[in-house]
mmCIF file of C-alpha atoms and ligand atoms in Angstrom:
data_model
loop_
_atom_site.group_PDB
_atom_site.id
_atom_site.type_symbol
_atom_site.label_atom_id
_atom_site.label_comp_id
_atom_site.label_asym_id
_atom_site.label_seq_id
_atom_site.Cartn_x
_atom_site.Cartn_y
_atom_site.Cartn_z
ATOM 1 C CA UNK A 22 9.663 -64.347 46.020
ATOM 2 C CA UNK A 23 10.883 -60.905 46.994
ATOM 3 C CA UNK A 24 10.983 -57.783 44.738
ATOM 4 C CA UNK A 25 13.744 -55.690 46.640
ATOM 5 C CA UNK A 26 16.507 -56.933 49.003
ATOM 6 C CA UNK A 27 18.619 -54.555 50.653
ATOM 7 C CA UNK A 28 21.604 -54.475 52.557
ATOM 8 C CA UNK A 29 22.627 -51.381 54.666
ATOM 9 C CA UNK A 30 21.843 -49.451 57.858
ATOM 10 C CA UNK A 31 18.621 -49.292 60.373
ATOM 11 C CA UNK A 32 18.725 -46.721 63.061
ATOM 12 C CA UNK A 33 16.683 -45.494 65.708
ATOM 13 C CA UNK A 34 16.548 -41.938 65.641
ATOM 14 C CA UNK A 35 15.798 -39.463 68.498
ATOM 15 C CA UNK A 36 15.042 -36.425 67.371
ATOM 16 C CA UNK A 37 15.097 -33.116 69.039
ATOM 17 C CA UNK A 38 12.964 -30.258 67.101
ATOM 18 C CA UNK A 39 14.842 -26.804 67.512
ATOM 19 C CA UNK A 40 13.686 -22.814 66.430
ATOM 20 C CA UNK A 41 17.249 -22.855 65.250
ATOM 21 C CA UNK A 42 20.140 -24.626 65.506
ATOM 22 C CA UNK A 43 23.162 -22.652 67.144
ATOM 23 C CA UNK A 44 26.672 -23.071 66.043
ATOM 24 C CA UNK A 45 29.241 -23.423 68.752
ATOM 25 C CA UNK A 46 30.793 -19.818 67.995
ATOM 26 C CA UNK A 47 27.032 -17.739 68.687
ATOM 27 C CA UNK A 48 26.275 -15.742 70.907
ATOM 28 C CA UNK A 49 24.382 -18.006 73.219
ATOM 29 C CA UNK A 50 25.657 -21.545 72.157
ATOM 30 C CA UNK A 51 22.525 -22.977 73.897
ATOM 31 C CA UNK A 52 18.806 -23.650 72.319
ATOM 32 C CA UNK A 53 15.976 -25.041 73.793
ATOM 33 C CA UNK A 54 14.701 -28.361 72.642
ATOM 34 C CA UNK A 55 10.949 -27.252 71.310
ATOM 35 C CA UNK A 56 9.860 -31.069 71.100
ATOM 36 C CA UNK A 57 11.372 -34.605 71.307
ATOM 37 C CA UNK A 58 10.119 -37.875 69.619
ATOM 38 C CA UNK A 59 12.059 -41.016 68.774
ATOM 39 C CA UNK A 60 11.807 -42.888 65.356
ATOM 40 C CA UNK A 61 13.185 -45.439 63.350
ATOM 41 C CA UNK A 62 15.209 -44.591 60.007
ATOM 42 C CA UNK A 63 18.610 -45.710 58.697
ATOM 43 C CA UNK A 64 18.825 -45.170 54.962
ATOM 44 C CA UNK A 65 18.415 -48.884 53.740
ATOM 45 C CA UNK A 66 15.671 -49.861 56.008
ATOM 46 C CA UNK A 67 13.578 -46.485 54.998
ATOM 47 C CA UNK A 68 14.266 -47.262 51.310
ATOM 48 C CA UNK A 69 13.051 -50.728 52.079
ATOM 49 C CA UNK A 70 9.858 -49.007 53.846
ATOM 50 C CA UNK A 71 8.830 -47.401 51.045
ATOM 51 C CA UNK A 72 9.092 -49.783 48.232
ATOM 52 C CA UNK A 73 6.313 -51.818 50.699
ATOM 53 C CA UNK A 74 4.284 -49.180 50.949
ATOM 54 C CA UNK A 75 4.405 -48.824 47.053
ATOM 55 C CA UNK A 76 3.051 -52.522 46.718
ATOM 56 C CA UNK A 77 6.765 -54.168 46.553
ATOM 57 C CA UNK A 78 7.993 -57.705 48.451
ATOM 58 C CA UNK A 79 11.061 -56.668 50.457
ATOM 59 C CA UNK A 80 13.853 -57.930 52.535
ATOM 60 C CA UNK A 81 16.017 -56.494 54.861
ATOM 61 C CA UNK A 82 20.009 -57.700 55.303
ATOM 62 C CA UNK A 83 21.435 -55.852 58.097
ATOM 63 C CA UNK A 84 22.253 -56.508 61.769
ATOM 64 C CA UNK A 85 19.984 -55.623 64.796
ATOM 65 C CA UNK A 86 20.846 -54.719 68.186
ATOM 66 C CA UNK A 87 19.851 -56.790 71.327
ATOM 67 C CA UNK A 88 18.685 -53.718 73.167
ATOM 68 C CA UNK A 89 15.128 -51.951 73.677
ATOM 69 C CA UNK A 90 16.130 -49.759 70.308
ATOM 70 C CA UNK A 91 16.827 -52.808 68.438
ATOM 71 C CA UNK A 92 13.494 -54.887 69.866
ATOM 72 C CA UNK A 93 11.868 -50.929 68.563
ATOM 73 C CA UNK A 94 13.272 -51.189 65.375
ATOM 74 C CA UNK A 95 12.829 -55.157 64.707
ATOM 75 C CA UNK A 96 8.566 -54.782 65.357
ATOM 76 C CA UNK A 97 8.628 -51.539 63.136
ATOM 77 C CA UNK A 98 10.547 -53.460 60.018
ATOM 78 C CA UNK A 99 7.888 -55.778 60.844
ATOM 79 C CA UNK A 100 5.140 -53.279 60.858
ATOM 80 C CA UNK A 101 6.241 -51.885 57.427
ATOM 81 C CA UNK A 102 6.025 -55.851 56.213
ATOM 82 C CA UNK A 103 9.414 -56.090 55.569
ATOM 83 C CA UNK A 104 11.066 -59.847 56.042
ATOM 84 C CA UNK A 105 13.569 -60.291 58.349
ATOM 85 C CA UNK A 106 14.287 -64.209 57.772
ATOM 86 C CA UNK A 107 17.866 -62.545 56.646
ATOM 87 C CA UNK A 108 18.460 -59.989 58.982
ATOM 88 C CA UNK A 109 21.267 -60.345 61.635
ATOM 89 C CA UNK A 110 20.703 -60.166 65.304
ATOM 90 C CA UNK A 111 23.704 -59.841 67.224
ATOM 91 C CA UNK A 112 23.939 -59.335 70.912
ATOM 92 C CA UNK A 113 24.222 -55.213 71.581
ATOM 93 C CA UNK A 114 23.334 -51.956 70.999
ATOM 94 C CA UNK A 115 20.944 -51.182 68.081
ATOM 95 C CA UNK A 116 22.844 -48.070 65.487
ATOM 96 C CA UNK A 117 20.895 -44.669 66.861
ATOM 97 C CA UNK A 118 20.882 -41.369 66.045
ATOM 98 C CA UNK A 119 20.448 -38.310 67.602
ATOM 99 C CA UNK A 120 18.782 -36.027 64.876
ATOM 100 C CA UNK A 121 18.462 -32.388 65.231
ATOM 101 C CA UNK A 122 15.856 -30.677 62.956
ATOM 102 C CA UNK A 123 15.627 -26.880 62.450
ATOM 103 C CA UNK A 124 12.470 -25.662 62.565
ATOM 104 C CA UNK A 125 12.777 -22.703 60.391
ATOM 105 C CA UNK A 126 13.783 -25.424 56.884
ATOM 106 C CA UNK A 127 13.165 -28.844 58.028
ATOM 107 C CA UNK A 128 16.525 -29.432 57.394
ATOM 108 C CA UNK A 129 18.439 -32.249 59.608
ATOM 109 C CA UNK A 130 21.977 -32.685 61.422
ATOM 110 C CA UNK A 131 22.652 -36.472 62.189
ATOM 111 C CA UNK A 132 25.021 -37.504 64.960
ATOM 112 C CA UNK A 133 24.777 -41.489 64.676
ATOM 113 C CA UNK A 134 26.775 -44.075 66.437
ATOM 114 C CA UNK A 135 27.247 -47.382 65.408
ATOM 115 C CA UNK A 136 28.847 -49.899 67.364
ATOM 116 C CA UNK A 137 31.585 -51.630 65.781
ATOM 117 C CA UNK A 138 30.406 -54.743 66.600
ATOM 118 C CA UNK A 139 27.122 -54.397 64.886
ATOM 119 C CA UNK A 140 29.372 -54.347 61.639
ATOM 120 C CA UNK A 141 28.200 -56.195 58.517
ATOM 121 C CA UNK A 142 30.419 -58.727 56.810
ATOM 122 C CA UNK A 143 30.432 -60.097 53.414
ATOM 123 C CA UNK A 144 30.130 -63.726 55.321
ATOM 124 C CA UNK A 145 27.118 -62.714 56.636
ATOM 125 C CA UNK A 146 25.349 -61.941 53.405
ATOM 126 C CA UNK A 147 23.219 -65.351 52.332
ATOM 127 C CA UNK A 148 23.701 -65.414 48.531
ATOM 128 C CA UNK A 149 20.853 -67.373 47.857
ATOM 129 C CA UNK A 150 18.555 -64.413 49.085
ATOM 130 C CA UNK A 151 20.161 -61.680 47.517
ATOM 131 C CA UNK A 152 20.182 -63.849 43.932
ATOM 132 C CA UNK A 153 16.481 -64.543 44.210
ATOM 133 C CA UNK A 154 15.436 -60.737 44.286
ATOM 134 C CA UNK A 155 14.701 -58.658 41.786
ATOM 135 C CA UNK A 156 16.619 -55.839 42.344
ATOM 136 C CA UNK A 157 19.316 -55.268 44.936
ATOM 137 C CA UNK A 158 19.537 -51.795 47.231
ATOM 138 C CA UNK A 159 22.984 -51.204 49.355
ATOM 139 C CA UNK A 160 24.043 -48.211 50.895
ATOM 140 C CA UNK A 161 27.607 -47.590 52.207
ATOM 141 C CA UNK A 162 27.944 -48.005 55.384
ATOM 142 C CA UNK A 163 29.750 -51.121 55.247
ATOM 143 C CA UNK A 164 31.176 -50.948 51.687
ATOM 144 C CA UNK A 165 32.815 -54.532 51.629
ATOM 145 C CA UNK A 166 29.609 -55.981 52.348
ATOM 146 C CA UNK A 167 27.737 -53.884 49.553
ATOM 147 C CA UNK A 168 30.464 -54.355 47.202
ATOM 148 C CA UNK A 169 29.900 -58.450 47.566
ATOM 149 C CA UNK A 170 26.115 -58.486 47.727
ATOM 150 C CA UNK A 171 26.645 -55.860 44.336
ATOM 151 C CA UNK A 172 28.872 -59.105 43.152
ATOM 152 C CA UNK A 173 26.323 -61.801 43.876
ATOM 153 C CA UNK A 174 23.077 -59.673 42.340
ATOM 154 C CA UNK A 175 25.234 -58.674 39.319
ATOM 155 C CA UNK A 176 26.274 -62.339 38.746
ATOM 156 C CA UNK A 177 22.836 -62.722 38.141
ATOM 157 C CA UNK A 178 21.828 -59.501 35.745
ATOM 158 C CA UNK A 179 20.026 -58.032 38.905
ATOM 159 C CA UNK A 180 19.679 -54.515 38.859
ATOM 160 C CA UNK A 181 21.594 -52.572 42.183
ATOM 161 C CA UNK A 182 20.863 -49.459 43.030
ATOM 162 C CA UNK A 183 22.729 -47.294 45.858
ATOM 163 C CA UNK A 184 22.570 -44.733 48.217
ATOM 164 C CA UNK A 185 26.247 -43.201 48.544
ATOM 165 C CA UNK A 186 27.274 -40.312 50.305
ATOM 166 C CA UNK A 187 30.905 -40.791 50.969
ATOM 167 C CA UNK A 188 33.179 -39.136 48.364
ATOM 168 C CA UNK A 189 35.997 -41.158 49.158
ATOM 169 C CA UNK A 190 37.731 -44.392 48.108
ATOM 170 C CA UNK A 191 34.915 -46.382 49.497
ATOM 171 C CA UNK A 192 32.401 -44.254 47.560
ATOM 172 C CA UNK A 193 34.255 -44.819 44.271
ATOM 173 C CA UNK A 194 34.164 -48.616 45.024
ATOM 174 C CA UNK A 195 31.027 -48.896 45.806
ATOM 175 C CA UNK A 196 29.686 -46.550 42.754
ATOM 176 C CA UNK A 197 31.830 -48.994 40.405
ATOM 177 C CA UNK A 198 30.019 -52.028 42.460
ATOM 178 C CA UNK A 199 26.609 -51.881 41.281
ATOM 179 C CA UNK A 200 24.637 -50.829 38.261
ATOM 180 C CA UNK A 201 22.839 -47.456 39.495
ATOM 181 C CA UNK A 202 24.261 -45.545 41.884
ATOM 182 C CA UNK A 203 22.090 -42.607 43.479
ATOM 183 C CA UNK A 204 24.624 -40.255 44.888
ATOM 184 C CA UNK A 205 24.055 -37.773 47.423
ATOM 185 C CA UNK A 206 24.750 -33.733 45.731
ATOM 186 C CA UNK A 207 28.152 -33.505 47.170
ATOM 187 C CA UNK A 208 29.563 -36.941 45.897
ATOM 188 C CA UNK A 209 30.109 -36.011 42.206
ATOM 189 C CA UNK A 210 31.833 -32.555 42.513
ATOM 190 C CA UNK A 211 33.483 -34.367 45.898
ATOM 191 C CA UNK A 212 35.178 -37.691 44.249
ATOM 192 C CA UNK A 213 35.635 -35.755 40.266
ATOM 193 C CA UNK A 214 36.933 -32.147 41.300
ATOM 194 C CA UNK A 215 34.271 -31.552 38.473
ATOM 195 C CA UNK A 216 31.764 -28.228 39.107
ATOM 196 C CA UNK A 217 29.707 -29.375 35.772
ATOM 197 C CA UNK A 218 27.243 -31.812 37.061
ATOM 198 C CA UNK A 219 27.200 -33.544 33.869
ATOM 199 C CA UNK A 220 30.641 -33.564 33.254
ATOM 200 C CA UNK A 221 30.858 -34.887 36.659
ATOM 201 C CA UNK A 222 28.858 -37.541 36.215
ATOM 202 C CA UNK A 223 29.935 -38.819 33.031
ATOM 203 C CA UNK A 224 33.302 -39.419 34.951
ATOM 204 C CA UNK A 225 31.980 -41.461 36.997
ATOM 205 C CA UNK A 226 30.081 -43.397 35.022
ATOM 206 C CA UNK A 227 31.020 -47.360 34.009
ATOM 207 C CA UNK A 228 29.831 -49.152 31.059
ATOM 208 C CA UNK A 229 27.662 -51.553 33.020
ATOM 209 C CA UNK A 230 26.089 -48.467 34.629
ATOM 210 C CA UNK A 231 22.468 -48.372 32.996
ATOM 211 C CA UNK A 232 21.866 -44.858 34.743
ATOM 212 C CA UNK A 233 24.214 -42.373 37.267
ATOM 213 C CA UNK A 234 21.620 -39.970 39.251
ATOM 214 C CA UNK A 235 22.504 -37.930 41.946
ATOM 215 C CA UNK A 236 19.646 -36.058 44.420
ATOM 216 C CA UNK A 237 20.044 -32.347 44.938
ATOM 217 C CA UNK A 238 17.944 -31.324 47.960
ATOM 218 C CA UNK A 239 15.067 -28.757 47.214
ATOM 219 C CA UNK A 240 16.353 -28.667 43.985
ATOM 220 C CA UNK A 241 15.494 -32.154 43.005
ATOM 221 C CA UNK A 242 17.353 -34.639 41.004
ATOM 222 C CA UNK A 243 19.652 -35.234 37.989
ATOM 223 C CA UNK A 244 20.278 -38.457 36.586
ATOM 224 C CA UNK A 245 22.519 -39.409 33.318
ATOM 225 C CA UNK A 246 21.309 -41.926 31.042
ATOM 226 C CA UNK A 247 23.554 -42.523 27.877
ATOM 227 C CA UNK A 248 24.713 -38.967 27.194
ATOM 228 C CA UNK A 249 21.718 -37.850 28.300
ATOM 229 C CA UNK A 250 21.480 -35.364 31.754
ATOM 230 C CA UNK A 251 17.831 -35.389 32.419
ATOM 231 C CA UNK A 252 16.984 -32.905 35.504
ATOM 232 C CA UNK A 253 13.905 -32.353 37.368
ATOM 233 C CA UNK A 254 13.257 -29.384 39.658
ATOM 234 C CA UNK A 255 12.101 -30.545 43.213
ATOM 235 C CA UNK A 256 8.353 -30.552 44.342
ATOM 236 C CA UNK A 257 7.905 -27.250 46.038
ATOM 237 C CA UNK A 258 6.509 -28.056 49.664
ATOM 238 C CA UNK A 259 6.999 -26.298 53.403
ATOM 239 C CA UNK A 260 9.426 -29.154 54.940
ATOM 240 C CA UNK A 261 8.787 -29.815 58.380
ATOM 241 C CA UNK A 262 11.834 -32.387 58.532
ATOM 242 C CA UNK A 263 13.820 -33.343 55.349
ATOM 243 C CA UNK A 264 14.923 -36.737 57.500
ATOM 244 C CA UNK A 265 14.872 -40.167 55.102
ATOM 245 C CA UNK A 266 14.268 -37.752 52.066
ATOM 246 C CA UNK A 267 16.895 -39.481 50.249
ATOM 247 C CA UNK A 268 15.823 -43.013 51.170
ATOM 248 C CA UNK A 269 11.989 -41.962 50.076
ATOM 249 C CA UNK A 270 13.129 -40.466 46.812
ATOM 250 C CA UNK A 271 15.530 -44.323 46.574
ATOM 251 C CA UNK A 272 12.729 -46.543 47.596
ATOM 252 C CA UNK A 273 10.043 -44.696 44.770
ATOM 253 C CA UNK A 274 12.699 -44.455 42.020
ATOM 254 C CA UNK A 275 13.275 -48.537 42.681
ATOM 255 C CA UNK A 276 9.494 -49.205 42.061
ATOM 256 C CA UNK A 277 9.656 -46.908 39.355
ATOM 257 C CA UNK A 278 13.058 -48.547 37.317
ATOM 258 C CA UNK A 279 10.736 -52.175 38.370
ATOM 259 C CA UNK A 280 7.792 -50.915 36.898
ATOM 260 C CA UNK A 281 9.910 -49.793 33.767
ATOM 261 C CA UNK A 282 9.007 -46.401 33.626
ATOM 262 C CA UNK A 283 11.286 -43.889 31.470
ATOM 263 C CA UNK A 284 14.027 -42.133 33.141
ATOM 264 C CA UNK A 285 12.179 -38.774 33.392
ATOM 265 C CA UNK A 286 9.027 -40.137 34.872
ATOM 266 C CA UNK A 287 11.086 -42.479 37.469
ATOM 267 C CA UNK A 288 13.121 -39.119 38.541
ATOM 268 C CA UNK A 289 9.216 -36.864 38.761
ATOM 269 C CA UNK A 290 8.109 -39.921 40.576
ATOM 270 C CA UNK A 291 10.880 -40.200 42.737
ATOM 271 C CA UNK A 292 11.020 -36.005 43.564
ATOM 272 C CA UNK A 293 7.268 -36.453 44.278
ATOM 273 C CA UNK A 294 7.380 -38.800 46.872
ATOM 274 C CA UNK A 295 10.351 -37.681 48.639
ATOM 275 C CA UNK A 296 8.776 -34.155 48.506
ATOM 276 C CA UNK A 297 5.816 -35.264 49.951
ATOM 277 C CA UNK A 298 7.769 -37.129 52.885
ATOM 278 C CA UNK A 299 10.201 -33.679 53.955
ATOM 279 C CA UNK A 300 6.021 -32.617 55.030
ATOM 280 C CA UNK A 301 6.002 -35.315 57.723
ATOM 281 C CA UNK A 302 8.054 -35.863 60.678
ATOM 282 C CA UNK A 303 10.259 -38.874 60.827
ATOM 283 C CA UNK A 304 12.156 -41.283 58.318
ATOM 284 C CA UNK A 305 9.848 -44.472 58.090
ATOM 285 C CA UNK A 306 7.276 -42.987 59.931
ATOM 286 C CA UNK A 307 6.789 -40.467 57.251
ATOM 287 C CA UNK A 308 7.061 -43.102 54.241
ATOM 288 C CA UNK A 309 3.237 -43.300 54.758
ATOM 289 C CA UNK A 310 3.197 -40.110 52.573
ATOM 290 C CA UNK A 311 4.253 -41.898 49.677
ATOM 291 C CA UNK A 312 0.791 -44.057 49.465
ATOM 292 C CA UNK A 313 -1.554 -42.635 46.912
ATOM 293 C CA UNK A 314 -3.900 -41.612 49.596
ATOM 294 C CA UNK A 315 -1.566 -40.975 52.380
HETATM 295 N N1 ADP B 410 13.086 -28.993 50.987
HETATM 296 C C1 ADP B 410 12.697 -29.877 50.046
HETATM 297 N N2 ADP B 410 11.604 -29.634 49.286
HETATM 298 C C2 ADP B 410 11.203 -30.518 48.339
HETATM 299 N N3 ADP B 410 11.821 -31.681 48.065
HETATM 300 C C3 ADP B 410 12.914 -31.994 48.802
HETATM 301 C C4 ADP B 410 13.415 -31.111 49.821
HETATM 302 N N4 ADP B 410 14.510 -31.681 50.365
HETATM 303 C C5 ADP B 410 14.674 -32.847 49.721
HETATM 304 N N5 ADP B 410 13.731 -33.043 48.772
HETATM 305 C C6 ADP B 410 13.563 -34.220 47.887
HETATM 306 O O1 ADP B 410 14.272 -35.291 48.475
HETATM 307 C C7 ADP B 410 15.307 -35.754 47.619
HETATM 308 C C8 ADP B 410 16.509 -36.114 48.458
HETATM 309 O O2 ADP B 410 16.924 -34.981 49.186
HETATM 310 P P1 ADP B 410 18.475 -34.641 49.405
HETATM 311 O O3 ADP B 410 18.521 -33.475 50.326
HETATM 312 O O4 ADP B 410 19.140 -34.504 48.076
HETATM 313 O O5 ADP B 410 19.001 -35.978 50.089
HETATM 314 P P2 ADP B 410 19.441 -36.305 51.587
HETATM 315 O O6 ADP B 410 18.309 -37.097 52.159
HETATM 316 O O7 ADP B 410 20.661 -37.121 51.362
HETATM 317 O O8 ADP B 410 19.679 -35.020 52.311
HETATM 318 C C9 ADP B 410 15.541 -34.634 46.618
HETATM 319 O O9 ADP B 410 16.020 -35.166 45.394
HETATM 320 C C10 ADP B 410 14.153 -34.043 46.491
HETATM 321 O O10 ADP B 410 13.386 -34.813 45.595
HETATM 322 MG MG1 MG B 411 18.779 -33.089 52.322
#
């Protein structure tokens, strides 16, 4: 039996370490590259990563490339112990990124491509994996498919949490999909027009919604339970790279909702581990932080 299934994005991510990024407009529109390293990420299979490292059974729905990134990122879902007997492989390139990271925040710009043939479909879901779980995770990359895995796990009382950061149609669907959505900071004022974060998020919230939280960088989290807005600062730590932050912070607040704790402890929780994870390099590779002896 499997605690967490998730459907959503892997990527390989090649990331280039710079003193600072320059904008196209400076001076000298040219940096050198201080160091280079390639790892694997994507938000779902990084959430996935660190619910196994936190003691969870996991399961990963999402397609996989044919190439050397996608043979990469197959042996390190592996690695992580995450099943695969549900992923997709599908003749082609593997998503990648190219991730640049400036040195003087840890803070990351993604360029990713995706090729549209490594698309997700709601016919390539199998409902009788995704109703067996515990707990459902989509993110929303390929909305129809989240929205009908959301459908099959909520036919069956599953809890489904998110990871959206689209404020757009898609977003909305996809926050009205499943039963706690974890929105990236810009997604509330983005889809409500609403400054008030709590104001913001009480428009977006549905009945069957048993929690709305939303992450806020360095500044932690918010979530809204009831008419309750419960915030917690972030941990502070010197971030080397902020990549697969969010997915940390999504994969410890999961085991924390399983485990049943409170709202405020799963949101401390949650800002812990991610915290710890912006002081290591990498997406997955830094979801070893999140062990309690890392
Ligand atoms: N510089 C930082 N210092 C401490 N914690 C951080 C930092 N950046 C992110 N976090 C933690 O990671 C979580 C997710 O980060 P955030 O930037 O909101 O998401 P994203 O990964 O989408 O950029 C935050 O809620 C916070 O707990
Ligand atoms: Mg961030």
């Amino acid at each position: 039996m499997v605690d967490v299934i998730g459907v959503g994005a892997n990527s390989v991510d090649i990331v280039y370490r710079l003193a600072a990024l320059p904008g196209p407009d400076s001076p000298f529109a040219k940096a050198p590259i201080a160091d280079t390293s390639v790892s694997c990420g994507g938000q779902v299979a990084t959430t996935l990563a660190t619910c196994s490292a936190l003691g969870l059974r996991t399961s990963y729905i999402g397609t996989l490339g044919s190439d050397d990134r996608g043979r990469l990122m197959r042996a390190e879902l592996v690695r992580h112990g995450i099943d695969l007997s549900h992923a997709i492989l599908r003749e082609g390139e593997n998503p990648f990124a190219v991730i640049l990271i400036d040195e003087r925040s840890g803070e990351r710009t993604v360029l990713w491509r995706r090729a549209p043939g490594m698309a997700l479909a709601p016919s390539d879901l199998d409902r009788g994996a995704i109703a067996s779980a515990r707990l459902l995770h989509v993110d929303d990359v390929d909305v129809e498919a989240s929205v009908a895995a959301a459908g099959i796990a909520r036919e069956r009382g599953l809890p489904v949490t998110s990871d959206v950061e689209r404020a757009d149609a898609d977003g909305r669907r996809l926050i009205d999909a499943v039963t706690v959505p974890i929105l990236a900071e810009h997604v509330p004022r983005g889809l409500t027009g609403e400054t008030d974060l709590a104001r913001a998020l009480a428009a977006l919230r549905r009945a069957h919604h048993t929690m709305v939280c939303v992450t806020l960088g360095a500044g932690g989290a918010a979530l809204l339970e009831h008419d309750q807005l419960h915030t917690e600062p972030g941990v502070p730590v010197r971030a080397i790279d902020t990549t697969g932050a969010g997915d940390i912070f999504r994969g410890a607040f999961i085991h924390a909702l399983l485990a049943g704790h409170p709202a405020r402890d799963i949101l401390r929780l949650a800002n812990a581990a991610a915290a710890r994870s912006c002081t290591r390099r990498g997406a997955m590779s830094s979801v070893r932080a999140v062990s309690p002896e890392p």
